[in-house]
Amino acid sequence: MAFRKFLSALGVNAPEVETVLDRDAYRPGDRVNATVTLRGGGADVRIARLGLDVVTRFEDLEPVETEWANPGRVVSLPVAEDFELDAGKEHVLQVPVDLPWETPLTHFLGGRRLRGGRVAVRTEVSIDDAVDRGDFDEFAVHALPPQDVALQAFADLGYRFDEAEVKQGTPKQAVASRVNYWQEIEMWFPPEYGYSSQLEFVFNARESDMDLIFGNAGRLTMAYDGLDPQRARAEIDAYSRSLFLR
């Protein structure tokens, strides 16, 4: 994105910041390589802190259903502290950011947008006790291939996707979560189940396997090795029937 003047309280002397990501789409577990450029304004300033946050839309932090005004942190990374930014000079930093395996998804099934999924990198700069969090670079997080296989299995079995919501905390059925949030993917049950309510489904992904958490009802672990559509359909069908069609 273009350079943006920040901390307007500094007036005409305000420096500018630009953050550029190496790609516009990633998967959980990927590394985001960010280039942060600070350009000095009309006077020397002392930067107290420069940091990058990966942020997402938390449903319980937004007063309006579709709003994204108060994003919550997924990753918080301090980049540099207490340095001088000379007037008119540029200060360039290369910042690698590793995405957690539990990073919320924004896209699935080969690029389909997951309604409600929002993720971005936010640049935070502190000068003279004033904090600016304005530089905001949204990017896509596509499902891991095994996650797409599982989601396609749900679709093949007659589940209909509605939206995604990120909540603070840890789901009750999670046993290996390393973050303080979870993403619910809300789906309507197939007609044969006779439910008017939705299944609030959660991925708890890791490097070699993942848990499929069926609301508060149960947890199914699936290894990535050898996972194919036929196996995914069979395992998800059998497990969901054991939970909801007794």
mmCIF file of C-alpha atoms in Angstrom, residues 58 73-74 100-104 166-184 202-207 209-213 219 221:
data_model
loop_
_atom_site.group_PDB
_atom_site.id
_atom_site.type_symbol
_atom_site.label_atom_id
_atom_site.label_comp_id
_atom_site.label_asym_id
_atom_site.label_seq_id
_atom_site.Cartn_x
_atom_site.Cartn_y
_atom_site.Cartn_z
ATOM 1 C CA PHE A 58 -13.512 -11.193 16.954
ATOM 2 C CA ARG A 73 -4.506 -9.969 18.122
ATOM 3 C CA VAL A 74 -3.505 -13.354 16.708
ATOM 4 C CA PRO A 100 -0.029 -20.105 14.001
ATOM 5 C CA TRP A 101 -1.561 -23.348 12.751
ATOM 6 C CA GLU A 102 -4.801 -22.076 14.315
ATOM 7 C CA THR A 103 -4.826 -18.843 12.281
ATOM 8 C CA PRO A 104 -8.473 -18.080 11.344
ATOM 9 C CA VAL A 166 -13.766 -15.949 15.956
ATOM 10 C CA LYS A 167 -14.278 -16.117 19.727
ATOM 11 C CA GLN A 168 -11.916 -15.415 22.634
ATOM 12 C CA GLY A 169 -10.796 -18.299 24.846
ATOM 13 C CA THR A 170 -10.429 -22.038 24.182
ATOM 14 C CA PRO A 171 -13.187 -24.426 23.052
ATOM 15 C CA LYS A 172 -14.088 -27.029 25.691
ATOM 16 C CA GLN A 173 -13.208 -29.973 23.461
ATOM 17 C CA ALA A 174 -9.753 -28.650 22.480
ATOM 18 C CA VAL A 175 -6.837 -30.567 24.009
ATOM 19 C CA ALA A 176 -3.820 -29.051 22.250
ATOM 20 C CA SER A 177 -4.715 -25.436 21.505
ATOM 21 C CA ARG A 178 -1.796 -23.000 21.771
ATOM 22 C CA VAL A 179 -3.781 -19.796 21.228
ATOM 23 C CA ASN A 180 -6.442 -17.887 23.167
ATOM 24 C CA TYR A 181 -9.138 -17.888 20.487
ATOM 25 C CA TRP A 182 -11.010 -20.232 18.209
ATOM 26 C CA GLN A 183 -12.829 -19.921 14.898
ATOM 27 C CA GLU A 184 -16.302 -21.388 14.628
ATOM 28 C CA VAL A 202 -13.977 -25.816 14.960
ATOM 29 C CA PHE A 203 -10.618 -26.823 13.463
ATOM 30 C CA ASN A 204 -7.752 -27.335 15.889
ATOM 31 C CA ALA A 205 -4.938 -27.748 13.340
ATOM 32 C CA ARG A 206 -1.357 -28.840 13.917
ATOM 33 C CA GLU A 207 1.603 -29.661 11.693
ATOM 34 C CA ASP A 209 -2.902 -33.740 12.133
ATOM 35 C CA MET A 210 -5.979 -31.818 13.213
ATOM 36 C CA ASP A 211 -8.938 -32.134 15.534
ATOM 37 C CA LEU A 212 -12.417 -31.595 14.151
ATOM 38 C CA ILE A 213 -14.438 -30.265 17.080
ATOM 39 C CA ARG A 219 -13.794 -34.313 18.818
ATOM 40 C CA THR A 221 -8.771 -36.439 15.157
#
